[in-house]
Structures are given as structure tokens and as C-alpha cells.
GROMACS .gro file of C-alpha atoms in nm:
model
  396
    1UNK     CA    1  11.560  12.992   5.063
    2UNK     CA    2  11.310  12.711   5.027
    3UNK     CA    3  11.519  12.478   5.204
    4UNK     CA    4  11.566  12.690   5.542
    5UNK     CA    5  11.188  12.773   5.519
    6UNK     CA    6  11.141  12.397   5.507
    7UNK     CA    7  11.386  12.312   5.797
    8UNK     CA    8  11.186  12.537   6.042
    9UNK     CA    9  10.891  12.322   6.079
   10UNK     CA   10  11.126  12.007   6.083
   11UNK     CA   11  11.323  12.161   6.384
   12UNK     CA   12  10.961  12.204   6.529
   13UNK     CA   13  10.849  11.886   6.497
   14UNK     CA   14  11.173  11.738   6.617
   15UNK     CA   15  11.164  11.938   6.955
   16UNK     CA   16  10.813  11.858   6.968
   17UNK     CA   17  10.898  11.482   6.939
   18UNK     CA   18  11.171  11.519   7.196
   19UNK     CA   19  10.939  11.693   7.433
   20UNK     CA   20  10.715  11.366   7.387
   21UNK     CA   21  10.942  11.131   7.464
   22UNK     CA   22  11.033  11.339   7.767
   23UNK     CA   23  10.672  11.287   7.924
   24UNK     CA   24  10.676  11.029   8.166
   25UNK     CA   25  10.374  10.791   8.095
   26UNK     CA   26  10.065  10.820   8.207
   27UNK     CA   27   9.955  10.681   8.535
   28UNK     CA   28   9.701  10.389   8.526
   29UNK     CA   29   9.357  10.520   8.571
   30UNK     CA   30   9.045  10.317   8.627
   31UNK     CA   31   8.676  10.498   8.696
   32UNK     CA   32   8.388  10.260   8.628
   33UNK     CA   33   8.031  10.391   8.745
   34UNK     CA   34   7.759  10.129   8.886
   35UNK     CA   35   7.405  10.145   9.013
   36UNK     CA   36   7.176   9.817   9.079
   37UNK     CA   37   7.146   9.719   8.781
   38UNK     CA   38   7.457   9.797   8.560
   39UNK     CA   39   7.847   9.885   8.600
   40UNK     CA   40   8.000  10.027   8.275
   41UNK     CA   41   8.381  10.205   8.280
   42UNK     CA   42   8.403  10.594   8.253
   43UNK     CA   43   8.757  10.630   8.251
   44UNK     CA   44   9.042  10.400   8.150
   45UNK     CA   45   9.384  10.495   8.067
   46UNK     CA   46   9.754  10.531   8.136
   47UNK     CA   47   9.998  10.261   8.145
   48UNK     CA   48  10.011   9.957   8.378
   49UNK     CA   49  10.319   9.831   8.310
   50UNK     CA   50  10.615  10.099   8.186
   51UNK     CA   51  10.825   9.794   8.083
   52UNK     CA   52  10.616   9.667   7.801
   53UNK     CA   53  10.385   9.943   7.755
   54UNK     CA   54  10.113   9.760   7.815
   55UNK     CA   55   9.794  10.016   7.869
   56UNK     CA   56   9.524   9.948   8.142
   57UNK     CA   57   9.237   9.780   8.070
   58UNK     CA   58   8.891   9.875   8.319
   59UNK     CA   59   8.884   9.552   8.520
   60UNK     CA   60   9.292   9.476   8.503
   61UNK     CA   61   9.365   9.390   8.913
   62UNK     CA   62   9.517   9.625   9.176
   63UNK     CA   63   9.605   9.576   9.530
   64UNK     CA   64   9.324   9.835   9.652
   65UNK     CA   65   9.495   9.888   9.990
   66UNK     CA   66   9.233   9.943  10.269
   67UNK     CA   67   8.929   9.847  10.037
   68UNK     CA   68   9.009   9.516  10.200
   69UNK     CA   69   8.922   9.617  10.515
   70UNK     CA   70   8.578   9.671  10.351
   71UNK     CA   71   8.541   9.387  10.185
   72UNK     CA   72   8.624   9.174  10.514
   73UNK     CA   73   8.361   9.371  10.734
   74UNK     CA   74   8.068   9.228  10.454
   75UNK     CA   75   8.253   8.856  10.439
   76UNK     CA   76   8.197   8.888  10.858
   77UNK     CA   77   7.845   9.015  10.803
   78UNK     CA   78   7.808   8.691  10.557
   79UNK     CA   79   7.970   8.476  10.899
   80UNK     CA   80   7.717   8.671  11.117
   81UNK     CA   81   7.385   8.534  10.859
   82UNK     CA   82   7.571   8.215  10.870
   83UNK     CA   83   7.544   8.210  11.276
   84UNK     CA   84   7.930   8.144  11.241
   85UNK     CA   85   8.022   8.462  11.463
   86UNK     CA   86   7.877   8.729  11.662
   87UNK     CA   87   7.954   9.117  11.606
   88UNK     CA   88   7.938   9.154  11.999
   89UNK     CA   89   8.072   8.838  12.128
   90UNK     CA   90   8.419   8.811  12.311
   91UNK     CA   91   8.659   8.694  12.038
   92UNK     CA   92   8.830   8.485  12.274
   93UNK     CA   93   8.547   8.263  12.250
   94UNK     CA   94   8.670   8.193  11.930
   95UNK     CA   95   9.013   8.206  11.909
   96UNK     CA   96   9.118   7.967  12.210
   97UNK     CA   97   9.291   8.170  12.398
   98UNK     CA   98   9.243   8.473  12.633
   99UNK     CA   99   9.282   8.815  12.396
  100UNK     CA  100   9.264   9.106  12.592
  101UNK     CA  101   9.413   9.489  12.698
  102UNK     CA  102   9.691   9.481  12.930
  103UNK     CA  103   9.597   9.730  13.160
  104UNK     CA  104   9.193   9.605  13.103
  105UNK     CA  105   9.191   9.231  13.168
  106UNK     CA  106   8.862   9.231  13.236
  107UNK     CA  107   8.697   9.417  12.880
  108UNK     CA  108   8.595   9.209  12.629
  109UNK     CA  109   8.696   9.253  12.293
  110UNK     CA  110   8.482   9.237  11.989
  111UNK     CA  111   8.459   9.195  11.624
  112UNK     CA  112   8.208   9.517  11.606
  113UNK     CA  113   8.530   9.726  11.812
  114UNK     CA  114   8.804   9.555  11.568
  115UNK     CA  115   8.597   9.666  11.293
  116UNK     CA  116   8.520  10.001  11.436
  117UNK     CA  117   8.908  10.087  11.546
  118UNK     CA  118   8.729  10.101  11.891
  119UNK     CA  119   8.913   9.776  12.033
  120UNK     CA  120   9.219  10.012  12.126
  121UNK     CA  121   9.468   9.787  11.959
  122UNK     CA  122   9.722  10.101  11.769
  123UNK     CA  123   9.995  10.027  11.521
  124UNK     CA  124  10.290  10.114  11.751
  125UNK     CA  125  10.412   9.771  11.731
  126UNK     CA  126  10.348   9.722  11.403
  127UNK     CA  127  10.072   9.522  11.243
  128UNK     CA  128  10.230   9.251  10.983
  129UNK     CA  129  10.317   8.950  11.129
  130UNK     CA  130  10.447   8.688  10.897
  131UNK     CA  131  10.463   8.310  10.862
  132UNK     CA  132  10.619   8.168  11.143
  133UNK     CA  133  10.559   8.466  11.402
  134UNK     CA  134  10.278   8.423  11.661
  135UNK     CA  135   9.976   8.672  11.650
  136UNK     CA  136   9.901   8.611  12.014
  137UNK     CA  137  10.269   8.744  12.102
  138UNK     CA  138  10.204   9.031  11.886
  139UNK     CA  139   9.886   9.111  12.047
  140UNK     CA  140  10.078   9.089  12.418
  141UNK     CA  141  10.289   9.383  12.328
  142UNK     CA  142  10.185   9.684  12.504
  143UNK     CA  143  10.242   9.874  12.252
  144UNK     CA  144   9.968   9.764  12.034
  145UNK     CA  145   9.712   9.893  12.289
  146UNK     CA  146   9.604  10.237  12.441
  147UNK     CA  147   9.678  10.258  12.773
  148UNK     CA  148   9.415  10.475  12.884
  149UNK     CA  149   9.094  10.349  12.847
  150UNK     CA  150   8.943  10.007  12.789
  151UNK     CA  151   8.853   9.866  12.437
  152UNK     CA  152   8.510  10.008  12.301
  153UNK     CA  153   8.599  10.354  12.556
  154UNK     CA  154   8.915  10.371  12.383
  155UNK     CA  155   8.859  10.683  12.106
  156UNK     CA  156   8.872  10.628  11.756
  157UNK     CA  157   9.205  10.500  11.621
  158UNK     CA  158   9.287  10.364  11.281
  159UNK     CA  159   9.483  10.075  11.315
  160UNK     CA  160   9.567   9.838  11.072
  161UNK     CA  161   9.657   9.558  11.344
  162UNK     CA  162   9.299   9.495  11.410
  163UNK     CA  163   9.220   9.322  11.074
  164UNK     CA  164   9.459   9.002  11.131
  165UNK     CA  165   9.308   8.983  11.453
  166UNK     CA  166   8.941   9.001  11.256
  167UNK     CA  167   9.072   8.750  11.007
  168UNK     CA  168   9.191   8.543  11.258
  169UNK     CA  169   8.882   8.502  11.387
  170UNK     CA  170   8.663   8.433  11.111
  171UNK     CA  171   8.941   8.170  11.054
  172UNK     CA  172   8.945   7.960  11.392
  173UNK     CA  173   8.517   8.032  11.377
  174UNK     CA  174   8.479   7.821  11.068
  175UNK     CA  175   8.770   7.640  11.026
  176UNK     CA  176   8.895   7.759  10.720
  177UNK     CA  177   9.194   7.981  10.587
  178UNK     CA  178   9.117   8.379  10.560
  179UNK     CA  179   9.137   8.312  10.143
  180UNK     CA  180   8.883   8.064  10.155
  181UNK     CA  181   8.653   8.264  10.330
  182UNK     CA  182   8.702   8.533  10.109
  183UNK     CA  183   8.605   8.318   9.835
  184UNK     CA  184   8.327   8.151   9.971
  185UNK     CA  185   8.142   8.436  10.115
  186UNK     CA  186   8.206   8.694   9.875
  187UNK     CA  187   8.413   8.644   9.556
  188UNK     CA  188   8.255   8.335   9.409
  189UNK     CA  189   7.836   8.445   9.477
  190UNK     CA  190   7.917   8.781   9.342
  191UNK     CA  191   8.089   8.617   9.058
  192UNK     CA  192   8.406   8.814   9.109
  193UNK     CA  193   8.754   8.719   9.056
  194UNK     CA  194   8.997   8.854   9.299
  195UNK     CA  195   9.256   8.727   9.554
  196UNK     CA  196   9.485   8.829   9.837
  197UNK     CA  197   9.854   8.872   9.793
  198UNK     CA  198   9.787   8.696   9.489
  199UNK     CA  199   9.693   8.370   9.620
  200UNK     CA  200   9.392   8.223   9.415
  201UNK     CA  201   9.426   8.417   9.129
  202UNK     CA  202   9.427   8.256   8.814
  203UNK     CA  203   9.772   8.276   8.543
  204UNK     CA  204   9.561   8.524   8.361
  205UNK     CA  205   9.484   8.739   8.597
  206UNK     CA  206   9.820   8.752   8.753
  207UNK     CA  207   9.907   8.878   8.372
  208UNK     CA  208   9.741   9.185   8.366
  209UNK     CA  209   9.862   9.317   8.726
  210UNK     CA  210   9.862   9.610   8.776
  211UNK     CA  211  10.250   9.762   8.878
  212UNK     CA  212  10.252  10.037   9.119
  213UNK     CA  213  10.455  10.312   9.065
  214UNK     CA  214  10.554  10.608   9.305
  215UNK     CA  215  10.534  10.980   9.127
  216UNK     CA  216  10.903  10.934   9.113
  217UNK     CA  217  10.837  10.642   8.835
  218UNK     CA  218  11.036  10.439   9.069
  219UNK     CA  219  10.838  10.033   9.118
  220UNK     CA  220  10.661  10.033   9.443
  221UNK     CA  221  10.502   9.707   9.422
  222UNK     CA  222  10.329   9.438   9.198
  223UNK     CA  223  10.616   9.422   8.924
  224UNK     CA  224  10.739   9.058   8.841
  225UNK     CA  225  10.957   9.003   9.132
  226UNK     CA  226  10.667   9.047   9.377
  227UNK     CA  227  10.401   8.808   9.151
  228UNK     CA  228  10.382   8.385   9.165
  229UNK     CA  229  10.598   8.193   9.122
  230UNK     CA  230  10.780   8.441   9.365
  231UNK     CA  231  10.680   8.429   9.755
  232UNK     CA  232  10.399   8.673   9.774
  233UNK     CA  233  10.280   8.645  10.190
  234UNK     CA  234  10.468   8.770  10.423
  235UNK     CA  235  10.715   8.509  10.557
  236UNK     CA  236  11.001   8.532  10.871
  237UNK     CA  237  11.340   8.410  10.856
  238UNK     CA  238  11.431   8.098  10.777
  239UNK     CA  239  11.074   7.981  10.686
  240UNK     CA  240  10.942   7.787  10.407
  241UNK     CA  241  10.685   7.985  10.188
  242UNK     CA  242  10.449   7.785  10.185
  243UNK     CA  243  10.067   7.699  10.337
  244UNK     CA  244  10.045   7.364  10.329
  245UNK     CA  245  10.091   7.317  10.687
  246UNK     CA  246   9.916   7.659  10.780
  247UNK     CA  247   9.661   7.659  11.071
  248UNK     CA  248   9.390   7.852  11.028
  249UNK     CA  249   9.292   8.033  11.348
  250UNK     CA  250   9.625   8.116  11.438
  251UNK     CA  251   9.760   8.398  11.227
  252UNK     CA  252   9.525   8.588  10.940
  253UNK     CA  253   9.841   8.818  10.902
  254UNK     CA  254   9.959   8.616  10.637
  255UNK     CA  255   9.696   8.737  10.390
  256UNK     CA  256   9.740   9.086  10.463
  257UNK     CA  257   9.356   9.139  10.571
  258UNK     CA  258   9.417   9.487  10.589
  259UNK     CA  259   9.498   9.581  10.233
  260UNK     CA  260   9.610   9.275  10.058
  261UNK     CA  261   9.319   9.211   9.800
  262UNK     CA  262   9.362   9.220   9.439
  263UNK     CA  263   9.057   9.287   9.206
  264UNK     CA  264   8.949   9.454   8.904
  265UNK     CA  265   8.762   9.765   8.926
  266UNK     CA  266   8.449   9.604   8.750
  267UNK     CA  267   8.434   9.323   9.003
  268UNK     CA  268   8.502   9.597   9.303
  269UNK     CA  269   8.192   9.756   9.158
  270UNK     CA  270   7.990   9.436   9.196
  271UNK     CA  271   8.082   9.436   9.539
  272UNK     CA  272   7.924   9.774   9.585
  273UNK     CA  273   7.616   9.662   9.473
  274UNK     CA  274   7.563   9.408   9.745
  275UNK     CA  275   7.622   9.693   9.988
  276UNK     CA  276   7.344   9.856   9.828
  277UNK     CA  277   7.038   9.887  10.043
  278UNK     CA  278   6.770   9.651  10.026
  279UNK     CA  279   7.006   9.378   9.862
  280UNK     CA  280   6.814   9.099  10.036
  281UNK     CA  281   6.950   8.838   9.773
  282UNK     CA  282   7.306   8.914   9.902
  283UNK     CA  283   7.313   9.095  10.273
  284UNK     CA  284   7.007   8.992  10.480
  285UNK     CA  285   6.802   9.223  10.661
  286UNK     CA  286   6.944   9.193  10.943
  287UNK     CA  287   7.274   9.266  10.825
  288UNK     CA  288   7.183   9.585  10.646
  289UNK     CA  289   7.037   9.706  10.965
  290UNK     CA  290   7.385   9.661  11.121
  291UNK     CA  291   7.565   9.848  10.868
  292UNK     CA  292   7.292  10.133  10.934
  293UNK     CA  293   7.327  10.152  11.309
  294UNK     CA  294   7.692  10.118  11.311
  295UNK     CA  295   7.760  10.364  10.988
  296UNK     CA  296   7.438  10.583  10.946
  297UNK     CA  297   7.277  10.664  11.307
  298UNK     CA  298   7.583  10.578  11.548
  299UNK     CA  299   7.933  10.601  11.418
  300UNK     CA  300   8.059  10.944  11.501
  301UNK     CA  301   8.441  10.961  11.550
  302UNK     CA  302   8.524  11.371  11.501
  303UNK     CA  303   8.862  11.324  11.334
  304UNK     CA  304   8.968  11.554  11.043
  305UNK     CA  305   8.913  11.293  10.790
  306UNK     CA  306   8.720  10.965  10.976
  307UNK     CA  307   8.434  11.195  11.112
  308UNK     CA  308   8.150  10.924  11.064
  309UNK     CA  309   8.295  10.552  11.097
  310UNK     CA  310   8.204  10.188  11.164
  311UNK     CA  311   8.230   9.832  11.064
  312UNK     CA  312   8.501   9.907  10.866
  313UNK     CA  313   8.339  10.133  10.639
  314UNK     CA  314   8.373  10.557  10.626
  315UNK     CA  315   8.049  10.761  10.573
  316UNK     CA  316   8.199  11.108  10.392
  317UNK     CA  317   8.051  11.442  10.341
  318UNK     CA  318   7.792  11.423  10.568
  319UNK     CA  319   7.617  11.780  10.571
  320UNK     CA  320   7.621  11.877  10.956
  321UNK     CA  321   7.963  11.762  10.980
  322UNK     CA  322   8.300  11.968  10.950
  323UNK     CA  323   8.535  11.719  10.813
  324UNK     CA  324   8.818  11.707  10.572
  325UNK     CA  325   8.618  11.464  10.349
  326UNK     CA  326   8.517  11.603  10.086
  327UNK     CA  327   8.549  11.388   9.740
  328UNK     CA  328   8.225  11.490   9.546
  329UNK     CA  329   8.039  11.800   9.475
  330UNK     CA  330   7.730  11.725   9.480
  331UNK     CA  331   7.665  11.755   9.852
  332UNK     CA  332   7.551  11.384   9.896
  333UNK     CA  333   7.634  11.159  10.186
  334UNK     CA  334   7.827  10.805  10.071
  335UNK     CA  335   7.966  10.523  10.202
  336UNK     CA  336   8.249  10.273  10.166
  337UNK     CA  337   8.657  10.346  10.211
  338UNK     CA  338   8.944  10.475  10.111
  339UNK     CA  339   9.289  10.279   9.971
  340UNK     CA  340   9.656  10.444   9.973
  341UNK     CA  341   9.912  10.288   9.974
  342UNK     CA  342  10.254  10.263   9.763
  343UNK     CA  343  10.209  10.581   9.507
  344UNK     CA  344   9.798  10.436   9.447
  345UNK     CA  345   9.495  10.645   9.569
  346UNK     CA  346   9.141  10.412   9.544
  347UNK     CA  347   8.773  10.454   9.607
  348UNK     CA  348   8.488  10.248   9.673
  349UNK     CA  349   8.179  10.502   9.760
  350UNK     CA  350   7.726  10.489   9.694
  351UNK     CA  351   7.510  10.710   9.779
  352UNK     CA  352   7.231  10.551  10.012
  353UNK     CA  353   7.021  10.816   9.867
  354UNK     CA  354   7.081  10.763   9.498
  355UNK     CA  355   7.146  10.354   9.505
  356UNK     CA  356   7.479  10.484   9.280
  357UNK     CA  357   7.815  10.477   9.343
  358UNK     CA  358   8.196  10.454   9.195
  359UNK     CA  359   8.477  10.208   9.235
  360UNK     CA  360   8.833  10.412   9.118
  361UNK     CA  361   9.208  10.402   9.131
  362UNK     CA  362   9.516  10.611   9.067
  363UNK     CA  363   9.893  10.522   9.078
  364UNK     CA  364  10.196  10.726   9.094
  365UNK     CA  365  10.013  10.975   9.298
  366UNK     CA  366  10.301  11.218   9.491
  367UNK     CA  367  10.289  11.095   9.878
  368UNK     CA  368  10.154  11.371  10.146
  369UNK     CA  369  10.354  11.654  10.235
  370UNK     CA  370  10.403  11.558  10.593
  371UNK     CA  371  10.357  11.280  10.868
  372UNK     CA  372  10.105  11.534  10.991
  373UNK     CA  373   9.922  11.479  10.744
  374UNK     CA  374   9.703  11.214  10.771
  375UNK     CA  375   9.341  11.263  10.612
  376UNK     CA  376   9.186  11.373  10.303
  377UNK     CA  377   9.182  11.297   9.937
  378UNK     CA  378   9.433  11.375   9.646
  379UNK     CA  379   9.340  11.652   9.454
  380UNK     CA  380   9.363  11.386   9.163
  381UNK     CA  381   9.125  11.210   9.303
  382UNK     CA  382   8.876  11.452   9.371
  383UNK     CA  383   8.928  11.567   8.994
  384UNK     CA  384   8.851  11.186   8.924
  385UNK     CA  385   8.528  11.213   9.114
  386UNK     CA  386   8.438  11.539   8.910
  387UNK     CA  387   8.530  11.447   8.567
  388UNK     CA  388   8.310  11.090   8.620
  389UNK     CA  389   8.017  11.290   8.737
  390UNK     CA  390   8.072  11.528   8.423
  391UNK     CA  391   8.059  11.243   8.182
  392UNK     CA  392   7.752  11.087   8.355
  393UNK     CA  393   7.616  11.389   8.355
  394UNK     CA  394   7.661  11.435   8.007
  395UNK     CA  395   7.515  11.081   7.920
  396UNK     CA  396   7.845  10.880   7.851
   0.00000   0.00000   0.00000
């Protein structure tokens, strides 16, 4: 008798244990909270790496997907202080030759539009164009453009197209590669450490990547084979990977300006706080008053989620608006953009109101339900958002 009253428990536990070891890991989870003055972590957990085990740490780097466009709209506003560019100025001016709408040869187009998905470039004929392929051919497809209208009449589209063109700019404006600028402008005063497709990044860093994983647990991206010494830019056939003999000015692709940066969330959150208002020691004057005009009094676009848009950055859950942006609960208006891309889900968003915001991200997150369906957050990520405000909220 005592031994089958002591197997029962042991049976338990062993099912239990089985049931465990069934569980597929947890996703890597990052949350870190910032204000003026301070950035601390609020949630860190899951695995980054289902290989070794290895658990996320809060400012381990991710590619953060469209973040980057964000990030290049402030390194432009940096150009703009500089007097290297102007947000209105015909980028042909810069880039040597003649860039322009087929069917609108005589509309300018501008850094302000390419940042604003106003320039009516569209995605149709794709937007990565490696090492060794010619932007400017790219750009002469007319599929890349709306036909109907000229760019900055052209409605609202997101395109991802338009940042190579942007980084191509800044490039043959200063004379130096995309990277460089990066670094330059933003990652070394802010005291950051971050890269694009990896280039820059230190041995260290490139140790704690961050793998991304679809729901599926299947690797999406980021896993050895896609980290240095392996080619990490995109690069056509038959080419060399290399930059040595890389022009800049002639093809910002490379660096995937659209989504390509890898960072920490600690150091993301640093880079909210220079978008905070009144950060004269970073953004001048000037410059904040651009991001206001363009984002806070003149940047309505009326789409189910990009409802209030410009300069590459997304104003959500403003209160006279219906739009499918709603992240937070507390009825407050932020700013910044959205990332998705390969199973992750990430956030860089203040409050103009509250000089607060939150850098996040999520992997393994399942992908939308439908190619109709375009906009809106993941319901994990909006539980994210209302979990972090619980344990401010609750002093942590």
C-alpha cells in the first residue's frame, strides 16, 4: 500500500516534468521605461538564443525593423543643424543626377516627402537593392511611383523604398557612407552603441544578438549564419562583399536604412530622450519645431493605422481621431514608430505631454491573419504596454 500511495505523486511530477519540457521557450522580451533624466528596464525575459539557452539581457541588440526609419529622420535633422541638407530642397541637387516621377518630370522631390511617404515612390518594385545594383535604375522603374498624382499630392503611402533614397542623400551631401553618418550624428554623442546590418558593432556586441524566431520556433534571422564574419549587406551576384571600394552617394540600400539597425533597448531609450522636447543640447530649436509642424499640427494621413504621420515618425492615439492605433490606455497622445518584421514586434513611443516614454520588443510573435491586414498592434504588445504601466504605476 505505501508504495502505490507513493508512486502517485511520482507519476505527477513526472507528467508535470514532461509537460515542462514540452513548453516551447519563452520569447525574448525587453521593456525598459525612460523619462529625461533616467532609463531603468521593467521587463526582461525569455530566451535569445534557443541553441544555448542563453536568456536576454535589457540592452542585448535587435534589428528593430522600422525604428530605423526613425532614427534616420533625427540623423537628417542633425544634417539639417549642420547646413549639410535641406528638408525642402530638390534632392537632385544632391545626388548628381536628375531624380524624379515619370509621369511628373517637372515636381521636385524632397527629403521632407521621402520622409513623409509623400514623394509617391511605392514598393511595387521592390525596395532592396544590393551591392552592385544601381539605385538610380531602381528609381526609373515605374513601378516604384504612383501614377496619379505628383510627389507631395501623391496620398500617403508607406514605402520602404524611400529610405535608401534618404540615405543616399545624406551620403553624396556629406561625403560619407550611411554608417558613418549614423555614427557621427547620433550613436557616438548619445553614447550609444548600435550598428546597421551589423557593420560597426563591436565582437561583444555581435555576442549577445539577439536571434529572431517566428511563432513557429523556426530562425528568422540574426542566428550565426547571418552575423560577421558572414556577409551581412545585401550583395548581387557575383559580387565581392565588401566596402572598400563603396561610393557613398550612390546606393544607401546597402545598409538597409529602412530597418537595418541593431541596438539595445537601453541605448534605443537614449535616443528617445533627444526627441524629447526642449532637448536643446541634442536637437536645436529649430529642429524641434520641424518635428512639431510636420508630426503635431500638420501630418494627417486618415489610414486605419498611420492616421497622424511625418518625418518618419507616427503620432498614435490622438483623441479626435478614429484610428486603429491604439497601444496604451491611458488616453495620451505619443510619438515615435513601430518595428515588425521577421516574428519581432518593437516600440519606440513619449508622450509630449508627460516628457516619458518606452522603448520595447517581442519575438516569435504569430504573423497577421491576412495581407489585408496591414495596421495595428499585437495584442502582445499592447499587453506589454499595460503590464509596464502597471509596474510603474506600482513604483517598480
Amino acid at each position: 500500500m505505501f508504495r502505490k500511495i507513493l508512486a502517485t505523486p511520482l507519476v505527477a511530477l513526472a507528467t508535470c516534468a514532461s509537460a515542462q519540457e514540452a513548453l516551447p521557450p519563452a520569447p525574448a522580451t525587453v521593456v525598459v521605461a525612460f523619462d529625461r533624466d533616467s532609463i531603468r528596464p521593467l521587463i526582461v525575459e525569455g530566451e535569445v538564443d534557443r541553441e544555448t539557452g542563453r536568456a536576454v539581457e535589457a540592452n542585448d541588440p535587435v534589428r528593430i525593423a522600422s525604428i530605423s526609419k526613425l532614427i534616420m529622420a533625427l540623423a537628417t535633422l542633425r544634417l539639417v543643424d549642420e547646413g549639410k541638407v535641406d528638408l525642402n530642397a530638390d534632392v537632385s541637387d544632391y545626388l548628381g543626377w536628375h531624380l524624379r516621377s515619370p509621369n511628373f518630370p517637372d515636381a521636385k522631390v524632397t527629403l521632407a516627402q521621402l520622409l513623409s511617404h509623400r514623394s509617391g515612390l511605392r514598393d511595387n518594385a521592390g525596395y532592396v537593392i544590393p551591392l552592385g545594383e544601381s539605385l538610380q535604375a531602381k528609381l526609373s522603374d515605374p513601378k516604384a511611383w504612383y501614377a496619379d498624382a505628383p510627389p507631395g499630392e501623391a496620398p500617403f503611402e508607406y514605402a520602404n523604398l524611400g529610405s535608401p533614397v534618404v540615405a543616399t542623400v545624406l551620403e553624396a551631401a556629406t561625403g560619407e557612407r550611411f554608417d558613418h553618418i549614423m555614427e557621427r550624428t547620433i550613436f557616438a554623442p548619445l553614447e550609444v552603441e548600435a550598428c546597421l546590418n551589423w557593420i560597426g558593432c563591436s565582437e561583444e556586441q555581435i555576442a549577445r544578438a539577439v536571434v529572431l524566431y517566428r511563432d513557429t520556433g523556426e530562425v528568422a534571422r540574426d542566428d550565426a549564419a547571418d552575423l560577421p564574419p558572414n556577409c551581412t549587406i545585401p550583395v548581387a551576384e557575383g559580387v565581392k562583399c565588401s566596402l572598400d571600394n563603396y561610393v557613398p552617394g550612390t546606393n544607401g540600400s546597402i545598409f538597409s536604412p529602412q530597418g537595418g539597425v541593431r541596438i539595445g533597448m537601453m541605448d534605443l531609450a537614449k535616443i528617445g530622450q533627444a526627441f524629447l522636447p526642449l532637448n536643446s543640447e541634442f536637437l536645436s530649436e529649430s529642429a524641434q519645431h520641424e518635428i512639431a509642424m510636420h508630426i503635431v499640427f500638420n501630418a494627417p494621413v486618415r489610414q486605419e493605422f498611420f492616421c497622424e504621420y511625418g518625418l518618419a515618425m507616427h503620432q498614435i492615439e490622438v483623441s479626435d481621431v478614429e484610428c486603429q492605433d491604439r497601444l496604451f490606455s491611458d488616453g495620451l497622445a505619443r510619438i515615435g514608430h513601430a518595428g515588425e518584421a521577421y516574428g519581432l514586434r518593437s516600440g519606440l513611443w513619449y508622450s509630449r505631454a508627460t516628457n516619458k516614454g518606452f522603448a520595447y520588443f517581442t519575438t516569435a510573435v504569430p504573423p497577421r491573419q491576412s495581407a489585408e491586414d496591414e495596421g495595428g498592434f499585437d495584442p502582445r504588445e499592447i499587453e506589454l504596454m499595460a503590464k509596464a504601466q502597471e509596474l510603474i504605476e506600482a513604483g517598480r
